[in-house]
Short mmCIF file of C-alpha atoms and ligand atoms in Angstrom, two decimals:
data_model
loop_
_atom_site.label_atom_id
_atom_site.label_comp_id
_atom_site.label_asym_id
_atom_site.label_seq_id
_atom_site.Cartn_x
_atom_site.Cartn_y
_atom_site.Cartn_z
CA UNK A 8 -4.56 16.18 21.31
CA UNK A 9 -3.39 17.25 17.02
CA UNK A 10 -5.53 18.70 15.26
CA UNK A 11 -3.81 16.67 11.51
CA UNK A 12 -4.68 16.80 7.85
CA UNK A 13 -3.45 13.42 6.47
CA UNK A 14 -3.51 13.46 3.19
CA UNK A 15 -4.14 10.47 0.56
CA UNK A 16 -5.20 9.98 -3.64
CA UNK A 17 -6.90 6.10 -1.70
CA UNK A 18 -8.71 5.07 1.48
CA UNK A 19 -10.26 1.63 1.67
CA UNK A 20 -12.90 1.72 1.77
CA UNK A 21 -14.08 4.45 -0.36
CA UNK A 22 -10.67 3.67 -3.04
CA UNK A 23 -8.32 2.29 -3.85
CA UNK A 24 -5.54 0.26 -5.86
CA UNK A 25 -2.97 -0.71 -3.66
CA UNK A 26 -1.62 -0.79 0.18
CA UNK A 27 -1.87 3.15 -0.19
CA UNK A 28 -5.80 2.59 0.75
CA UNK A 29 -5.00 0.20 3.44
CA UNK A 30 -2.77 2.64 5.20
CA UNK A 31 -5.22 5.72 4.82
CA UNK A 32 -7.66 3.94 5.84
CA UNK A 33 -6.66 3.04 9.28
CA UNK A 34 -3.81 3.82 10.16
CA UNK A 35 -6.38 7.28 11.04
CA UNK A 36 -8.59 4.93 13.29
CA UNK A 37 -5.85 4.80 15.30
CA UNK A 38 -3.79 8.29 15.13
CA UNK A 39 -8.18 8.80 17.16
CA UNK A 40 -8.23 6.14 19.75
CA UNK A 41 -5.35 7.74 20.56
CA UNK A 42 -6.97 10.55 21.15
CA UNK A 43 -5.79 12.62 17.67
CA UNK A 44 -8.30 14.85 16.15
CA UNK A 45 -7.32 13.80 12.11
CA UNK A 46 -9.05 15.02 9.49
CA UNK A 47 -8.52 12.24 5.88
CA UNK A 48 -8.38 14.68 2.40
CA UNK A 49 -9.30 12.42 -0.53
CA UNK A 50 -10.08 13.82 -3.88
CA UNK A 51 -13.81 12.37 -5.08
CA UNK A 52 -13.70 10.44 -7.38
CA UNK A 53 -17.02 9.30 -9.33
CA UNK A 54 -15.63 6.15 -8.59
CA UNK A 55 -16.38 7.20 -4.78
CA UNK A 56 -18.42 4.33 -2.32
CA UNK A 57 -19.59 5.81 -0.11
CA UNK A 58 -21.09 3.67 2.93
CA UNK A 59 -21.82 7.75 4.96
CA UNK A 60 -23.97 10.87 4.29
CA UNK A 61 -22.25 12.94 2.31
CA UNK A 62 -22.19 16.66 3.97
CA UNK A 63 -21.37 20.23 1.50
CA UNK A 64 -19.14 21.87 4.14
CA UNK A 65 -17.38 24.83 1.91
CA UNK A 66 -16.33 26.10 -1.10
CA UNK A 67 -12.93 27.16 -1.80
CA UNK A 68 -11.01 29.44 -4.39
CA UNK A 69 -7.96 28.39 -4.75
CA UNK A 70 -6.47 28.87 -8.50
CA UNK A 71 -9.32 30.52 -10.21
CA UNK A 72 -10.55 27.86 -9.53
CA UNK A 73 -14.28 27.21 -6.94
CA UNK A 74 -13.63 23.83 -4.90
CA UNK A 75 -16.47 22.00 -3.18
CA UNK A 76 -15.89 20.65 -0.29
CA UNK A 77 -17.39 17.00 0.96
CA UNK A 78 -18.26 15.47 4.34
CA UNK A 79 -18.13 11.97 4.46
CA UNK A 80 -16.96 9.36 7.48
CA UNK A 81 -14.95 6.83 6.84
CA UNK A 82 -17.95 3.48 7.28
CA UNK A 83 -18.71 2.65 10.62
CA UNK A 84 -16.51 5.02 12.54
CA UNK A 85 -15.42 8.63 13.59
CA UNK A 86 -12.92 9.86 11.16
CA UNK A 87 -13.91 12.60 9.30
CA UNK A 88 -12.64 12.53 5.13
CA UNK A 89 -13.25 15.65 3.11
CA UNK A 90 -13.16 15.22 0.16
CA UNK A 91 -12.39 17.30 -3.01
CA UNK A 92 -15.11 18.32 -6.00
CA UNK A 93 -14.10 19.37 -8.50
CA UNK A 94 -16.51 17.50 -11.50
CA UNK A 95 -13.21 18.18 -14.68
CA UNK A 96 -10.37 16.39 -12.86
CA UNK A 97 -12.19 13.86 -10.14
CA UNK A 98 -16.32 13.26 -12.14
CA UNK A 99 -15.16 11.00 -14.56
CA UNK A 100 -15.35 6.69 -14.93
CA UNK A 101 -11.66 5.18 -14.10
CA UNK A 102 -9.24 4.76 -10.26
CA UNK A 103 -7.15 7.60 -9.13
CA UNK A 104 -4.49 6.93 -11.95
CA UNK A 105 -6.32 6.34 -15.02
CA UNK A 106 -9.35 6.05 -17.07
CA UNK A 107 -12.03 3.10 -17.11
CA UNK A 108 -9.75 1.49 -19.97
CA UNK A 109 -6.92 1.72 -17.64
CA UNK A 110 -4.93 4.57 -20.19
CA UNK A 111 -3.10 7.25 -17.31
CA UNK A 112 -5.34 10.56 -17.24
CA UNK A 113 -3.76 12.68 -19.03
CA UNK A 114 -4.44 15.73 -16.88
CA UNK A 115 -2.13 14.33 -13.81
CA UNK A 116 -0.85 16.84 -12.54
CA UNK A 117 -3.78 19.09 -12.41
CA UNK A 118 -5.72 16.88 -10.45
CA UNK A 119 -3.48 16.98 -8.44
CA UNK A 120 -1.68 20.16 -8.02
CA UNK A 121 -5.01 21.01 -7.30
CA UNK A 122 -5.51 18.42 -4.43
CA UNK A 123 -2.19 19.96 -3.61
CA UNK A 124 -4.10 23.62 -2.93
CA UNK A 125 -6.62 22.16 -1.59
CA UNK A 126 -4.17 21.11 1.32
CA UNK A 127 -3.33 24.45 2.07
CA UNK A 128 -6.06 26.09 2.61
CA UNK A 129 -7.46 23.84 4.53
CA UNK A 130 -4.39 23.44 6.62
CA UNK A 131 -3.92 27.09 7.11
CA UNK A 132 -7.81 27.16 8.12
CA UNK A 133 -9.07 29.42 4.84
CA UNK A 134 -11.78 26.70 3.63
CA UNK A 135 -14.68 28.24 6.87
CA UNK A 136 -13.53 24.63 8.63
CA UNK A 137 -13.18 26.88 11.48
CA UNK A 138 -9.86 24.12 11.47
CA UNK A 139 -6.25 24.87 11.57
CA UNK A 140 -3.91 21.52 11.25
CA UNK A 141 -1.27 21.10 13.81
CA UNK A 142 0.39 18.72 11.51
CA UNK A 143 -0.12 18.16 7.44
CA UNK A 144 -0.25 14.70 6.49
CA UNK A 145 1.32 13.55 3.25
CA UNK A 146 1.75 10.17 1.36
CA UNK A 147 3.05 9.72 -1.97
CA UNK A 148 4.40 12.69 -5.12
CA UNK A 149 0.43 13.61 -5.35
CA UNK A 150 0.67 15.80 -2.56
CA UNK A 151 3.91 16.19 -2.56
CA UNK A 152 3.77 20.26 -3.42
CA UNK A 153 2.77 20.43 -0.28
CA UNK A 154 4.96 19.80 2.46
CA UNK A 155 6.27 22.61 -0.80
CA UNK A 156 3.47 25.01 -1.09
CA UNK A 157 3.34 25.58 2.55
CA UNK A 158 7.30 25.68 2.52
CA UNK A 159 5.93 29.83 1.73
CA UNK A 160 3.57 30.33 3.87
CA UNK A 161 4.10 32.00 7.82
CA UNK A 162 2.47 30.23 10.76
CA UNK A 163 2.20 27.39 9.43
CA UNK A 164 1.90 22.94 10.86
CA UNK A 165 4.33 20.64 11.08
CA UNK A 166 4.95 18.51 7.18
CA UNK A 167 5.46 14.93 7.41
CA UNK A 168 5.77 13.89 3.84
CA UNK A 169 5.40 9.46 3.91
CA UNK A 170 6.97 7.30 0.98
CA UNK A 171 4.91 4.25 -0.02
CA UNK A 172 6.75 3.98 -3.16
CA UNK A 173 10.05 5.91 -4.31
CA UNK A 174 8.94 4.21 -8.01
CA UNK A 175 6.02 7.07 -8.25
CA UNK A 176 7.68 9.99 -8.69
CA UNK A 177 5.04 12.31 -10.08
CA UNK A 178 7.55 13.75 -13.24
CA UNK A 179 6.47 15.95 -15.31
CA UNK A 180 7.22 18.81 -17.80
CA UNK A 181 8.37 22.45 -17.09
CA UNK A 182 5.93 24.11 -19.35
CA UNK A 183 3.76 21.50 -17.23
CA UNK A 184 4.99 23.76 -14.13
CA UNK A 185 4.55 26.95 -15.59
CA UNK A 186 1.41 26.31 -16.24
CA UNK A 187 0.08 25.13 -12.98
CA UNK A 188 1.12 28.41 -11.30
CA UNK A 189 2.94 26.77 -9.12
CA UNK A 190 5.57 29.63 -7.05
CA UNK A 191 8.53 30.28 -9.09
CA UNK A 192 9.82 30.43 -5.67
CA UNK A 193 10.60 27.33 -5.89
CA UNK A 194 11.17 26.09 -9.57
CA UNK A 195 15.06 24.92 -8.01
CA UNK A 196 16.91 21.71 -6.69
CA UNK A 197 16.79 22.69 -3.09
CA UNK A 198 12.75 22.55 -4.56
CA UNK A 199 11.01 20.76 -6.91
CA UNK A 200 12.84 21.78 -9.73
CA UNK A 201 14.72 17.24 -10.96
CA UNK A 202 16.57 18.20 -13.43
CA UNK A 203 14.37 20.91 -15.51
CA UNK A 204 11.56 18.76 -14.86
CA UNK A 205 9.31 19.11 -11.88
CA UNK A 206 8.98 16.54 -9.45
CA UNK A 207 5.98 15.67 -7.41
CA UNK A 208 8.30 13.60 -5.08
CA UNK A 209 10.63 16.04 -4.48
CA UNK A 210 8.61 18.59 -2.81
CA UNK A 211 8.06 15.88 -0.16
CA UNK A 212 11.60 15.43 0.28
CA UNK A 213 13.28 17.99 0.18
CA UNK A 214 10.36 20.07 1.80
CA UNK A 215 8.82 18.37 4.92
CA UNK A 216 10.49 18.80 8.22
CA UNK A 217 9.91 14.80 8.19
CA UNK A 218 10.50 12.01 5.73
CA UNK A 219 8.90 8.84 6.49
CA UNK A 220 9.07 5.78 4.73
CA UNK A 221 6.83 2.51 5.82
CA UNK A 222 8.99 0.15 7.57
CA UNK A 223 13.40 0.77 8.68
CA UNK A 224 14.76 -1.29 6.61
CA UNK A 225 13.13 0.62 2.79
CA UNK A 226 13.96 4.13 4.83
CA UNK A 227 18.17 2.39 4.75
CA UNK A 228 17.63 1.37 0.76
CA UNK A 229 16.79 4.14 -0.66
CA UNK A 230 19.51 6.30 0.79
CA UNK A 231 21.57 3.89 -2.33
CA UNK A 232 21.68 4.41 -5.88
CA UNK A 233 20.05 0.64 -6.77
CA UNK A 234 17.13 1.22 -4.63
CA UNK A 235 17.05 5.21 -4.87
CA UNK A 236 15.16 5.68 -8.00
CA UNK A 237 17.97 9.13 -8.93
CA UNK A 238 17.51 10.61 -5.03
CA UNK A 239 19.36 8.31 -2.86
CA UNK A 240 21.95 11.60 -2.51
CA UNK A 241 18.69 14.03 -1.67
CA UNK A 242 17.43 11.87 1.25
CA UNK A 243 21.21 10.84 2.33
CA UNK A 244 21.02 14.54 2.53
CA UNK A 245 18.24 14.18 5.21
CA UNK A 246 19.34 11.48 6.81
CA UNK A 247 18.39 13.34 10.17
CA UNK A 248 15.22 13.74 9.66
CA UNK A 249 14.70 10.09 8.00
CA UNK A 250 12.67 7.19 9.24
CA UNK A 251 10.52 3.94 8.44
CA UNK A 252 7.86 3.35 10.93
CA UNK A 253 6.40 0.03 10.24
CA UNK A 254 2.87 -0.54 9.12
CA UNK A 255 0.33 -1.98 10.44
CA UNK A 256 -2.43 -3.99 9.01
CA UNK A 257 -6.76 -3.87 10.73
CA UNK A 258 -6.62 -7.02 13.19
CA UNK A 259 -10.52 -6.05 12.42
CA UNK A 260 -10.20 -6.49 8.46
CA UNK A 261 -8.21 -9.17 9.08
CA UNK A 262 -9.29 -11.38 11.28
CA UNK A 263 -9.51 -14.98 10.00
CA UNK A 264 -11.45 -15.23 13.37
CA UNK A 265 -14.73 -12.83 12.57
CA UNK A 266 -14.15 -12.55 8.37
CA UNK A 267 -16.65 -12.62 6.62
CA UNK A 268 -15.35 -13.21 2.87
CA UNK A 269 -14.03 -16.34 3.63
CA UNK A 270 -15.87 -20.03 3.47
CA UNK A 271 -14.64 -21.37 7.41
CA UNK A 272 -13.03 -18.76 10.02
CA UNK A 273 -10.46 -20.03 12.54
CA UNK A 274 -8.26 -19.39 14.98
CA UNK A 275 -5.15 -20.54 15.91
CA UNK A 276 -6.71 -22.87 18.16
CA UNK A 277 -8.80 -25.22 15.49
CA UNK A 278 -6.88 -24.81 12.56
CA UNK A 279 -7.77 -27.81 11.33
CA UNK A 280 -10.82 -25.52 10.29
CA UNK A 281 -8.51 -23.75 7.42
CA UNK A 282 -8.93 -26.40 5.20
CA UNK A 283 -12.43 -25.61 4.26
CA UNK A 284 -10.77 -21.96 2.84
CA UNK A 285 -8.37 -24.22 1.09
CA UNK A 286 -11.49 -26.25 -0.71
CA UNK A 287 -12.87 -23.39 -1.21
CA UNK A 288 -10.83 -22.03 -2.85
CA UNK A 289 -9.52 -24.74 -5.26
CA UNK A 290 -13.54 -24.95 -5.71
CA UNK A 291 -13.64 -20.65 -7.47
CA UNK A 292 -10.05 -21.15 -8.79
CA UNK A 293 -10.97 -24.41 -11.01
CA UNK A 294 -8.47 -26.73 -9.46
CA UNK A 295 -9.19 -30.75 -7.96
CA UNK A 296 -10.39 -29.84 -5.30
CA UNK A 297 -7.29 -31.91 -3.43
CA UNK A 298 -6.23 -31.52 0.50
CA UNK A 299 -3.01 -32.39 0.08
CA UNK A 300 -1.53 -31.10 -1.85
CA UNK A 301 0.23 -28.44 -0.68
CA UNK A 302 -1.68 -24.77 -2.24
CA UNK A 303 1.10 -21.43 -3.39
CA UNK A 304 -1.02 -18.11 -3.14
CA UNK A 305 -0.49 -14.87 -4.87
CA UNK A 306 -2.18 -12.14 -4.73
CA UNK A 307 -0.88 -8.44 -6.70
CA UNK A 308 -0.48 -5.14 -8.87
CA UNK A 309 1.26 -7.64 -11.52
CA UNK A 310 4.48 -5.02 -12.17
CA UNK A 311 8.60 -6.07 -12.82
CA UNK A 312 8.47 -4.61 -8.76
CA UNK A 313 6.72 -7.69 -7.68
CA UNK A 314 8.90 -10.57 -9.38
CA UNK A 315 6.07 -11.02 -11.47
CA UNK A 316 8.32 -12.50 -14.33
CA UNK A 317 10.74 -14.77 -12.00
CA UNK A 318 7.16 -16.47 -10.80
CA UNK A 319 6.35 -16.62 -14.44
CA UNK A 320 10.24 -18.50 -15.07
CA UNK A 321 10.30 -19.96 -12.76
CA UNK A 322 6.91 -21.43 -13.25
CA UNK A 323 6.91 -24.06 -15.70
CA UNK A 324 9.51 -25.61 -13.11
CA UNK A 325 7.55 -25.62 -10.16
CA UNK A 326 4.85 -27.77 -11.77
CA UNK A 327 6.88 -30.52 -11.58
CA UNK A 328 6.17 -31.01 -8.46
CA UNK A 329 3.71 -31.72 -5.87
CA UNK A 330 2.01 -28.38 -5.45
CA UNK A 331 -0.92 -25.99 -6.94
CA UNK A 332 -0.82 -22.09 -7.38
CA UNK A 333 -3.32 -19.37 -7.62
CA UNK A 334 -3.25 -15.95 -8.59
CA UNK A 335 -5.68 -12.41 -7.98
CA UNK A 336 -4.07 -9.55 -10.08
CA UNK A 337 -3.88 -7.33 -12.61
CA UNK A 338 -1.71 -4.71 -14.34
CA UNK A 339 0.94 -5.56 -16.88
CA UNK A 340 -1.06 -7.12 -19.89
CA UNK A 341 2.15 -9.11 -20.76
CA UNK A 342 2.51 -10.42 -17.23
CA UNK A 343 -1.71 -11.28 -18.00
CA UNK A 344 -1.08 -12.89 -21.17
CA UNK A 345 1.45 -15.30 -20.39
CA UNK A 346 -0.14 -16.60 -15.88
CA UNK A 347 -3.00 -17.18 -17.97
CA UNK A 348 -1.38 -19.75 -21.29
CA UNK A 349 0.39 -20.75 -18.28
CA UNK A 350 -3.21 -22.15 -16.50
CA UNK A 351 -4.37 -23.78 -20.33
CA UNK A 352 -0.56 -24.85 -20.15
CA UNK A 353 -1.48 -27.17 -16.40
CA UNK A 354 -4.70 -26.48 -16.22
CA UNK A 355 -4.46 -29.25 -12.55
CA UNK A 356 -1.85 -27.28 -10.96
CA UNK A 357 -2.51 -23.36 -12.35
CA UNK A 358 -5.71 -21.35 -11.79
CA UNK A 359 -5.49 -17.20 -12.54
CA UNK A 360 -7.59 -14.73 -12.04
CA UNK A 361 -7.00 -11.57 -13.43
CA UNK A 362 -8.55 -8.20 -12.14
CA UNK A 363 -9.08 -6.96 -8.45
CA UNK A 364 -11.97 -9.36 -5.93
CA UNK A 365 -11.95 -7.09 -2.57
CA UNK A 366 -13.99 -10.52 -1.59
CA UNK A 367 -11.54 -13.13 -3.18
CA UNK A 368 -8.34 -11.64 -1.93
CA UNK A 369 -9.10 -12.76 1.34
CA UNK A 370 -9.97 -15.66 0.13
CA UNK A 371 -6.79 -16.30 -1.26
CA UNK A 372 -5.03 -15.09 1.41
CA UNK A 373 -7.28 -17.89 4.25
CA UNK A 374 -7.31 -20.61 1.58
CA UNK A 375 -3.77 -20.48 -0.01
CA UNK A 376 -0.72 -22.64 2.75
CA UNK A 377 2.43 -20.64 1.72
CA UNK A 378 2.56 -16.74 0.48
CA UNK A 379 4.51 -16.02 -3.09
CA UNK A 380 5.57 -12.80 -3.02
CA UNK A 381 9.45 -12.51 -4.87
CA UNK A 382 9.94 -8.67 -4.52
CA UNK A 383 13.18 -6.42 -6.34
CA UNK A 384 11.62 -4.11 -3.87
CA UNK A 385 9.18 -3.98 -1.38
CA UNK A 386 8.40 -0.54 0.35
CA UNK A 387 7.05 -2.80 2.95
CA UNK A 388 4.11 -5.51 1.74
CA UNK A 389 1.03 -5.57 3.58
CA UNK A 390 0.30 -9.27 2.00
CA UNK A 391 2.83 -10.91 3.86
CA UNK A 392 1.13 -9.49 7.53
CA UNK A 393 -2.30 -10.46 5.79
CA UNK A 394 -0.50 -14.33 5.31
CA UNK A 395 0.42 -14.53 9.06
CA UNK A 396 -2.10 -13.92 10.37
CA UNK A 397 -4.17 -16.77 8.28
CA UNK A 398 -1.73 -18.88 9.25
CA UNK A 399 -0.23 -18.79 5.76
CA UNK A 400 3.19 -18.93 5.61
CA UNK A 401 4.98 -16.18 3.25
CA UNK A 402 7.55 -17.03 1.47
CA UNK A 403 9.62 -13.59 0.05
CA UNK A 404 12.59 -12.38 -1.18
CA UNK A 405 14.53 -10.84 2.49
CA UNK A 406 13.85 -6.74 0.43
CA UNK A 407 11.74 -3.71 1.71
CA UNK A 408 9.74 -4.72 4.93
CA UNK A 409 8.89 -7.72 3.66
CA UNK A 410 13.20 -8.90 4.96
CA UNK A 411 11.94 -6.22 8.15
CA UNK A 412 8.42 -8.43 9.08
CA UNK A 413 8.90 -12.69 8.20
CA UNK A 414 10.88 -14.33 10.26
CA UNK A 415 13.27 -17.48 7.95
CA UNK A 416 12.12 -20.40 9.02
CA UNK A 417 16.01 -21.84 10.24
CA UNK A 418 16.25 -24.45 13.22
CA UNK A 419 16.86 -21.50 15.18
CA UNK A 420 13.90 -19.80 14.88
CA UNK A 421 12.42 -22.64 14.26
CA UNK A 422 14.14 -23.51 17.75
CA UNK A 423 12.59 -20.06 19.30
CA UNK A 424 9.35 -20.08 17.32
CA UNK A 425 9.76 -17.28 16.46
CA UNK A 426 10.43 -18.01 11.92
CA UNK A 427 7.29 -17.28 10.16
CA UNK A 428 7.46 -18.18 6.81
CA UNK A 429 10.72 -18.08 3.48
CA UNK A 430 13.40 -16.08 3.61
CA UNK A 431 15.68 -16.19 -0.03
CA UNK A 432 18.24 -13.75 -1.26
CA UNK A 433 18.40 -13.29 -4.91
CA UNK A 434 16.28 -11.86 -6.99
CA UNK A 435 16.85 -15.12 -9.52
CA UNK A 436 14.82 -18.21 -10.25
CA UNK A 437 16.77 -20.61 -8.31
CA UNK A 438 16.63 -18.47 -5.16
CA UNK A 439 12.95 -18.27 -5.15
CA UNK A 440 13.01 -22.14 -6.28
CA UNK A 441 15.23 -23.49 -4.51
CA UNK A 442 12.99 -21.14 -1.47
CA UNK A 443 9.70 -22.86 -2.91
CA UNK A 444 10.67 -26.16 -2.47
CA UNK A 445 12.24 -25.62 0.81
CA UNK A 446 9.28 -24.57 2.74
CA UNK A 447 6.92 -27.38 -0.02
CA UNK A 448 9.57 -30.32 2.15
CA UNK A 449 7.99 -28.42 5.56
CA UNK A 450 4.41 -28.47 4.60
CA UNK A 451 5.38 -32.53 4.20
CA UNK A 452 6.37 -31.94 8.50
CA UNK A 453 2.39 -31.88 9.54
CA UNK A 454 3.92 -30.95 12.95
CA UNK A 455 6.67 -28.58 11.79
CA UNK A 456 4.50 -26.43 9.62
CA UNK A 457 1.64 -26.26 12.27
CA UNK A 458 3.66 -24.39 14.79
CA UNK A 459 4.62 -22.44 11.92
CA UNK A 460 1.54 -21.37 11.42
CA UNK A 461 0.68 -20.31 15.24
CA UNK A 462 4.24 -17.51 15.21
CA UNK A 463 3.23 -16.51 12.32
CA UNK A 464 -1.42 -16.56 14.04
CA UNK A 465 0.19 -14.87 17.23
CA UNK A 466 3.00 -11.73 15.75
CA UNK A 467 1.05 -8.78 16.40
CA UNK A 468 0.83 -6.19 13.51
CA UNK A 469 -1.91 -4.23 14.49
CA UNK A 470 -1.32 0.04 14.31
CA UNK A 471 -0.75 0.25 18.15
CA UNK A 472 2.78 0.78 18.42
CA UNK A 473 3.85 2.10 14.84
CA UNK A 474 0.29 4.69 14.91
CA UNK A 475 2.58 5.41 18.54
CA UNK A 476 5.72 6.23 17.15
CA UNK A 477 3.29 9.11 14.42
CA UNK A 478 2.36 10.07 17.32
CA UNK A 479 6.04 10.84 19.10
CA UNK A 480 7.25 12.40 15.23
CA UNK A 481 4.31 14.91 15.56
CA UNK A 482 5.14 16.10 18.76
CA UNK A 483 8.15 16.08 18.17
CA UNK A 484 7.57 18.24 15.36
P1 ADP B 511 1.41 -2.50 -3.96
O1 ADP B 511 0.92 -1.18 -2.93
O2 ADP B 511 3.19 -2.88 -3.35
O3 ADP B 511 0.58 -3.05 -4.39
P2 ADP B 511 1.18 -3.71 -0.61
O4 ADP B 511 1.00 -5.41 0.01
O5 ADP B 511 0.90 -3.09 0.11
O6 ADP B 511 1.55 -3.49 -2.70
O7 ADP B 511 -0.88 -4.57 -0.96
C1 ADP B 511 -1.53 -4.48 -2.13
C2 ADP B 511 -3.32 -4.24 -1.45
O8 ADP B 511 -3.98 -4.11 -2.50
C3 ADP B 511 -3.29 -5.53 -0.57
O9 ADP B 511 -4.17 -5.00 0.50
C4 ADP B 511 -4.24 -6.20 -2.01
O10 ADP B 511 -4.43 -7.53 -1.06
C5 ADP B 511 -5.16 -5.78 -2.37
N1 ADP B 511 -4.74 -6.43 -3.93
C6 ADP B 511 -3.61 -5.48 -4.91
N2 ADP B 511 -4.68 -6.74 -6.16
C7 ADP B 511 -5.58 -6.87 -5.90
C8 ADP B 511 -6.45 -7.54 -6.49
N3 ADP B 511 -6.36 -8.20 -7.72
N4 ADP B 511 -7.99 -7.89 -6.21
C9 ADP B 511 -8.47 -7.55 -4.41
N5 ADP B 511 -7.14 -6.94 -3.65
C10 ADP B 511 -5.99 -6.27 -4.40
C1 GLC B 512 3.08 1.09 -1.42
C2 GLC B 512 3.93 0.06 -1.59
C3 GLC B 512 4.88 -1.06 -0.63
C4 GLC B 512 3.15 -0.65 0.99
C5 GLC B 512 1.48 0.21 0.27
C6 GLC B 512 1.27 0.95 1.71
O1 GLC B 512 2.04 0.66 -2.76
O2 GLC B 512 4.27 -0.94 -3.12
O3 GLC B 512 4.57 -1.39 -0.14
O4 GLC B 512 2.75 -1.58 1.46
O5 GLC B 512 2.83 0.98 -0.49
O6 GLC B 512 2.62 1.82 2.99
#
């Protein structure tokens, strides 16, 4: 049995802004089911949704600050979550990265460097918790200092750094570096320095014993200039210690057969019942309740990564076809504004909900016929997995984890029943439109469509296999 400290800035259902939370709220459960002793480390944000008892455990002194550690559990599990309590940093309303008005925290470097220092203290059993980690599993830049700081410790645990997104690096100035009292020995291009700046993510990439990304394809892509965000050289240099492990999903939370958020439960055996969710979704989005008009859904952060500009540019042409489009998301104000405008122009075809809404995200997955995900890059992507499980066929760009998890509907993949969605290559309006038209055409062939839905719903996206791969990695280290 390994003792694993799983360090993350978010974990569902306690706090979530994106897919990292889904992973941190489900992979540790899968590891625990494989008999491992996993503890999640998370900041004690003011906005945590705490459902289980929370207990004070200890106070750690690090970097001249007293930090309290509280303990709770992931709801309805035995997985322990240690919460890093430092009210000056985590006590105000907002999310992990922005205040309640959406402005990035000005002291992110201070917040997450303290968080990283606490991770080091706990993992080295200097926190009065009577627990020393064998492995520290860090995720994204917010935990990137941990592998770097641990290189300076004797008898340290092994370190794994998982990249969920290269586009967010935690870059700060050289002045910040020294204000944070970080050790001078780590200020060099082989550790935390990146072009005379402090790079949190580089700490993970340069110093962890092993690096993973959340899909095999993205692990290759980030070694190229197109996707490596300036770190492709270092990533390529470390390619022997870098691999991709595809994300699983929580198949209990995302189960159309039992999902309490949707209008009608269904399985691949009684797919006709899915129609009730479509009607409920159309009602909720004030669209005409038309059972036979194909309904395309999209959920996501409205940022460049997700190809939202392509969607906006495509919708003007798409409305000439029989179809409806619903979107749930928030992010870039310009995108929000343009999407709203389109919904005013075409109220019978396009409807947009701006905001974060967990219940509605389940209903979109259950009620739509197709799910659009034209990402410019996508480390793994979870919504295309949820979609397949709900028989809502994804239309995706061939990039990152989308390429690894969606099988394009072509004559031979339809014949061997592996087809589970629609895939296009170029990030252009033309390529996307052609592929959506291909999906709309196939939608009119009920038998073929149902077979695709069944293929998709029968795929195994559970964590079991991927959790085993992580466990092999921990054992190997
Ligand atoms: P990313 O992490 O890049 O945002 P993923 O596809 O990995 O993309 O995960 C996104 C997660 O966040 C999914 O669980 C998705 O359902 C959820 N999500 C994104 N936007 C919203 C929203 N507006 N309301 C509810 N859930 C959302
Ligand atoms: C990131 C990526 C997304 C991935 C998620 C969880 O936010 O953008 O593709 O699914 O992390 O690993």
